[in-house]
mmCIF file of C-alpha atoms in Angstrom:
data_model
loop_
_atom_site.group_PDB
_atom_site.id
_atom_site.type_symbol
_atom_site.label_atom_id
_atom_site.label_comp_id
_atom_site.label_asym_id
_atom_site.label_seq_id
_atom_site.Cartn_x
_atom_site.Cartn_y
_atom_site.Cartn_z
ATOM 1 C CA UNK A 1 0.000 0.000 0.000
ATOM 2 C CA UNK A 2 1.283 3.803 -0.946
ATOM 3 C CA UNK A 3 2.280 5.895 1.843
ATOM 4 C CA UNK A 4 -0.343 8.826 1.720
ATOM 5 C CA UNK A 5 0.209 12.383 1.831
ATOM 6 C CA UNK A 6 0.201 14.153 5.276
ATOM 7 C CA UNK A 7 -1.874 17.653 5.283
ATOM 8 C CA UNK A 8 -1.134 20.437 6.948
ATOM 9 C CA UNK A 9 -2.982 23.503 7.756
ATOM 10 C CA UNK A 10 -1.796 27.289 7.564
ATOM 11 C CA UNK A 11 -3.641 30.566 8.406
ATOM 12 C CA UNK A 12 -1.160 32.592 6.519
ATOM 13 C CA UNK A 13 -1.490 36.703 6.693
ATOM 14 C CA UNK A 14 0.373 38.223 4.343
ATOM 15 C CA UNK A 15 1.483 42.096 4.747
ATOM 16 C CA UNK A 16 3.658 43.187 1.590
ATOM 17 C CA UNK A 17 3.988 46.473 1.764
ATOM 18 C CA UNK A 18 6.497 46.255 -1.225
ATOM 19 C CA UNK A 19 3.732 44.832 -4.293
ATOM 20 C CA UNK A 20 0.713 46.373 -1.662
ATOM 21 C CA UNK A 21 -0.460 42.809 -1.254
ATOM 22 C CA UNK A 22 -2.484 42.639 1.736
ATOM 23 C CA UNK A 23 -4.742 39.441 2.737
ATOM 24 C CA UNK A 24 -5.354 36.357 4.429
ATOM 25 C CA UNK A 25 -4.912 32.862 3.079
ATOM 26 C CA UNK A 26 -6.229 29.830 5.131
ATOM 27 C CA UNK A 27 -3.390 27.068 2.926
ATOM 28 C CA UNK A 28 -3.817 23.355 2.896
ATOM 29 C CA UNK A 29 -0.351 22.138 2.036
ATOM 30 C CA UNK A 30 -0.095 18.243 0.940
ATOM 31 C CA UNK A 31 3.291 16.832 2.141
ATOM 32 C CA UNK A 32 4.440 14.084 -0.042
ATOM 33 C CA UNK A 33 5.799 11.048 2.183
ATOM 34 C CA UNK A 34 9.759 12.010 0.890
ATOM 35 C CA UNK A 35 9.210 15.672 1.626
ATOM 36 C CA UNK A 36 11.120 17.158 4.536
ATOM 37 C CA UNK A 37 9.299 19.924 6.784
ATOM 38 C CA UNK A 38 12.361 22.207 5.528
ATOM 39 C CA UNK A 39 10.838 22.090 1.842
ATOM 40 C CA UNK A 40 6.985 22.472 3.656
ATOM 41 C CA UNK A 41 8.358 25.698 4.533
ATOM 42 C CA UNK A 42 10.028 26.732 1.511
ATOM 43 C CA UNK A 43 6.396 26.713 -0.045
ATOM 44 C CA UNK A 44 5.005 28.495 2.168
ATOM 45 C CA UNK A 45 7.371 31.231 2.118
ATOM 46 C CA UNK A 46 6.817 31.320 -2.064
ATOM 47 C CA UNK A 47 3.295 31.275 -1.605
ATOM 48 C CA UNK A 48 4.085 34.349 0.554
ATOM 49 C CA UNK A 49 6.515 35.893 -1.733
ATOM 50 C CA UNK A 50 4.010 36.015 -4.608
ATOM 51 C CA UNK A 51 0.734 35.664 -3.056
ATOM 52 C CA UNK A 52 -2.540 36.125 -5.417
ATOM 53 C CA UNK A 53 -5.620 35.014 -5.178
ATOM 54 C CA UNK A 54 -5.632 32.636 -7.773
ATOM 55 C CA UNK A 55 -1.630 31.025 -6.565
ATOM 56 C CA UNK A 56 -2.358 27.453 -5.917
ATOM 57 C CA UNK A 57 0.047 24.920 -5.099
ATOM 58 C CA UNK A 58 -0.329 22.012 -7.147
ATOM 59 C CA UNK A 59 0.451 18.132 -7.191
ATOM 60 C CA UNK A 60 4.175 18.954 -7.199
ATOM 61 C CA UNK A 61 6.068 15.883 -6.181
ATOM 62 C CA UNK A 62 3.059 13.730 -6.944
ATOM 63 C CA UNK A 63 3.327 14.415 -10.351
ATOM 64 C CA UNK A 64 6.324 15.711 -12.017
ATOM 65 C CA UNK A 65 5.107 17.907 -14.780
ATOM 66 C CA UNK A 66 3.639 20.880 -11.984
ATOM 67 C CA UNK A 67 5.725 22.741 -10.061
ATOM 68 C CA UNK A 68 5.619 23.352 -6.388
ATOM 69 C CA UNK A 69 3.388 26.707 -7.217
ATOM 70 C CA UNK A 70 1.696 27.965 -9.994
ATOM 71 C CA UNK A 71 -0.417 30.966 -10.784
ATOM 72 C CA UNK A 72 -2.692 30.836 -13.963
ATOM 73 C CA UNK A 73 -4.845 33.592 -15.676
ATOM 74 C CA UNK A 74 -8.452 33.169 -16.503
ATOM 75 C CA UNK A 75 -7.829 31.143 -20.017
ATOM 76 C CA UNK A 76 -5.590 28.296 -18.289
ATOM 77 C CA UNK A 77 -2.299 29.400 -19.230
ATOM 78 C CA UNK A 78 0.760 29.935 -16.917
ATOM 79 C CA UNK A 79 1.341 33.530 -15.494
ATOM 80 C CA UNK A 80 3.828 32.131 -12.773
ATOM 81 C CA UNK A 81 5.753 28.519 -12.561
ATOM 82 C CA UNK A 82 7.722 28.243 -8.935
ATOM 83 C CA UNK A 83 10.198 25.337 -8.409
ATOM 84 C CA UNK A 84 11.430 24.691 -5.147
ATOM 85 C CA UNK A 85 14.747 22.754 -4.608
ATOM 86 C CA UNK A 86 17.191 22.266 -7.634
ATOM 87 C CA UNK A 87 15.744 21.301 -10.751
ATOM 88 C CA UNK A 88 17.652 20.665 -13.246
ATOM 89 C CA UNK A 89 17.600 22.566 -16.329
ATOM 90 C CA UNK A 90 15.486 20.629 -18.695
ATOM 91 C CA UNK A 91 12.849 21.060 -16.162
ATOM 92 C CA UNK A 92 13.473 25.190 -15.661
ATOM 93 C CA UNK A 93 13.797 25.022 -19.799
ATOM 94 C CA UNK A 94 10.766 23.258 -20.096
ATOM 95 C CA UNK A 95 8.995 25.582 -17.669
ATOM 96 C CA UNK A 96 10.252 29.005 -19.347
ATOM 97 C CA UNK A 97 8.612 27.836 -22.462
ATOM 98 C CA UNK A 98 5.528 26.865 -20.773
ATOM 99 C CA UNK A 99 4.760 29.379 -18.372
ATOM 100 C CA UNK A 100 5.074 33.659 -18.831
ATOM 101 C CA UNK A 101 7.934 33.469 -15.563
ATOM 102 C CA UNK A 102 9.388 31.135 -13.768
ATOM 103 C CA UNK A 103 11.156 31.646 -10.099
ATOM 104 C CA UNK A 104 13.351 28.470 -8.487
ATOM 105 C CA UNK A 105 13.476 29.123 -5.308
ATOM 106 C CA UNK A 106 16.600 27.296 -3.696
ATOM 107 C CA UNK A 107 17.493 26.409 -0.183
ATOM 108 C CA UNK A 108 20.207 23.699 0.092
ATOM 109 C CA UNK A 109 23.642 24.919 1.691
ATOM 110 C CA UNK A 110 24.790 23.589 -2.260
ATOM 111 C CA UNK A 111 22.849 25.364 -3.742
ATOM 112 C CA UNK A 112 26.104 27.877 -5.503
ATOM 113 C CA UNK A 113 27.302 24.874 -6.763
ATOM 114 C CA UNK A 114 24.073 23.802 -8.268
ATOM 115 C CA UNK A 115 23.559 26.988 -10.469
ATOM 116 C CA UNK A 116 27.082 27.162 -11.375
ATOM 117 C CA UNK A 117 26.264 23.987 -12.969
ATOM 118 C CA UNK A 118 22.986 24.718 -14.756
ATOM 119 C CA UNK A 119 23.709 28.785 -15.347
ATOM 120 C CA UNK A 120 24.972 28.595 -18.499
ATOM 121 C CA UNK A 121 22.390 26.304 -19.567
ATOM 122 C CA UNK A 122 19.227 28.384 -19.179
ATOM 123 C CA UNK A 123 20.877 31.445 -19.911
ATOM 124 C CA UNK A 124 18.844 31.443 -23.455
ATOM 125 C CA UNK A 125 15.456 31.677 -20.801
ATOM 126 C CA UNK A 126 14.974 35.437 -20.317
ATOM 127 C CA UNK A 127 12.177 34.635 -17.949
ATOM 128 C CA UNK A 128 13.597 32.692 -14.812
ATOM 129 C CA UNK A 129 14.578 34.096 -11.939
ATOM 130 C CA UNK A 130 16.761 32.075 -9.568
ATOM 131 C CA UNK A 131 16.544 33.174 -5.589
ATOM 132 C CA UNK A 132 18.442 31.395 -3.071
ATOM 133 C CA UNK A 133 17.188 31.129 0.714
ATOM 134 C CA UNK A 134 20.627 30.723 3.015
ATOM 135 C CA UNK A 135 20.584 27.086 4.324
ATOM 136 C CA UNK A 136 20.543 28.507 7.904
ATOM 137 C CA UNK A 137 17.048 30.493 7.224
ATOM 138 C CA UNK A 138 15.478 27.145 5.636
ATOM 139 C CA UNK A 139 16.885 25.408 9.115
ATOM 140 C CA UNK A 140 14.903 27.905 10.972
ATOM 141 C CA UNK A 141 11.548 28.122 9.033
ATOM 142 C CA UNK A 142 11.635 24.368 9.191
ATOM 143 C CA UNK A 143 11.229 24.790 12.863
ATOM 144 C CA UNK A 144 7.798 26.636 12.786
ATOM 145 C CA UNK A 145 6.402 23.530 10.529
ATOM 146 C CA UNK A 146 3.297 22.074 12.181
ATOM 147 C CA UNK A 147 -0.055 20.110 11.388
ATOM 148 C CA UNK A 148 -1.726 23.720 11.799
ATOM 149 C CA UNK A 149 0.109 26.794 12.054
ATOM 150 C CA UNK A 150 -0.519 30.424 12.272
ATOM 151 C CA UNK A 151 1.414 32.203 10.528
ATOM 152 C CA UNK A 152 2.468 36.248 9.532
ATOM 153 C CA UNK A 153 4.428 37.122 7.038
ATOM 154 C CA UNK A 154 5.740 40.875 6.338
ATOM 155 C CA UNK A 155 7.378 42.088 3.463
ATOM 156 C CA UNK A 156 9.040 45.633 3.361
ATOM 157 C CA UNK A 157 12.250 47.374 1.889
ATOM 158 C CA UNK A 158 12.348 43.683 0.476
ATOM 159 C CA UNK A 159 12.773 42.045 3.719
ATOM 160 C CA UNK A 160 10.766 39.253 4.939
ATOM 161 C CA UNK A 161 10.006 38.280 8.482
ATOM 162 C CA UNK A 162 8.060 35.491 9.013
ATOM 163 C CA UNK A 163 6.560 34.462 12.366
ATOM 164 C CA UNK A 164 4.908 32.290 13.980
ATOM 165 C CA UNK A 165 3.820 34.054 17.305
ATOM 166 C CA UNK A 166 6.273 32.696 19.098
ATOM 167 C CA UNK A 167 9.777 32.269 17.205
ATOM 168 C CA UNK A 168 10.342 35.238 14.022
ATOM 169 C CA UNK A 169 12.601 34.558 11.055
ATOM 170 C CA UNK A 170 13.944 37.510 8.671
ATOM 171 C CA UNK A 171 14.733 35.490 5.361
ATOM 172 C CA UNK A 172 17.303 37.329 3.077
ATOM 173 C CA UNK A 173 17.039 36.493 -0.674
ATOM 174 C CA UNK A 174 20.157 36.133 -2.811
ATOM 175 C CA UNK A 175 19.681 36.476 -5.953
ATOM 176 C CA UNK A 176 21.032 34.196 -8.313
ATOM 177 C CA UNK A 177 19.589 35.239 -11.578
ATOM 178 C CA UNK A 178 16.873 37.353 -12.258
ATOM 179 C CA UNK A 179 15.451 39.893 -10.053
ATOM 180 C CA UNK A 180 12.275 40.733 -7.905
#
């Protein structure tokens, strides 16, 4: 018998003073069985980051051709594609041609290494940006993972705390490639 997904619950309220995004998402986040709460936590800081009414996350690890986060307009097709982890660049290719912009947000301590090795090959994509989250920020946000958590998140001057009422985590982007 497959292992089953295990859900978990987020009251997210997002203040981004930066895009004026103001609002309150209540997330359901399905946790594949080889998905570490680190990664968990990774989505929910690019749900955050680019927040919209219509941002879902999608079947991800169940089923390679979605990405962790997506954002389509009213016809079906792709506004925003978000990878999270280190794809490799077939899959970012693929992605730039299918969606309008693509973000890959990384969080491994490796992660320099990584995109030395794939920056040459997606250079032709114009549209992907790559961000990376500092190992030792994806170490802390991993600690506020829970079955149901509460959760604000405030953007300004392009810095993000994120908090969960009791412990608070400003996560510093580095920009790979790309830009906000």
């Amino acid at each position: 018998m497959a292992i089953k997904a295990t859900i978990y619950k987020a009251d997210l309220s997002i203040a981004d003073m930066d895009r004026n995004y103001y609002g309150d998402h209540t997330l359901t986040i399905a946790r594949h069985p080889s998905e570490t709460d680190e990664r968990v936590m990774i989505r929910v800081l690019a749900y955050a980051l680019y927040a919209d009414p219509a941002l879902a996350f999608t079947k991800d690890l169940f089923d390679v051709e979605e990405p962790a986060l997506w954002l389509k307009d009213l016809t079906g097709a792709i506004d925003l594609w978000i990878e999270v982890g280190q794809p490799d660049e077939k899959r970012i290719l693929k992605a730039a041609g299918r969606s309008s912009k693509v973000v890959v947000l990384s969080y491994s301590a490796t992660s320099d290494i990584w995109f030395k090795g794939i920056a040459n090959k997606i250079d032709r994509a114009r549209n992907v940006s790559v961000i990376n989250i500092p190992s030792e920020t994806s170490t802390q946000l991993e600690k506020m993972a829970k079955r149901n958590m509460q959760l604000q998140c405030t953007i300004q001057d392009s810095q993000i705390w994120l908090t969960d009422g009791v412990d608070t985590v400003l996560v510093e982007r580095e920009y790979l490639r790309g830009s906000l």
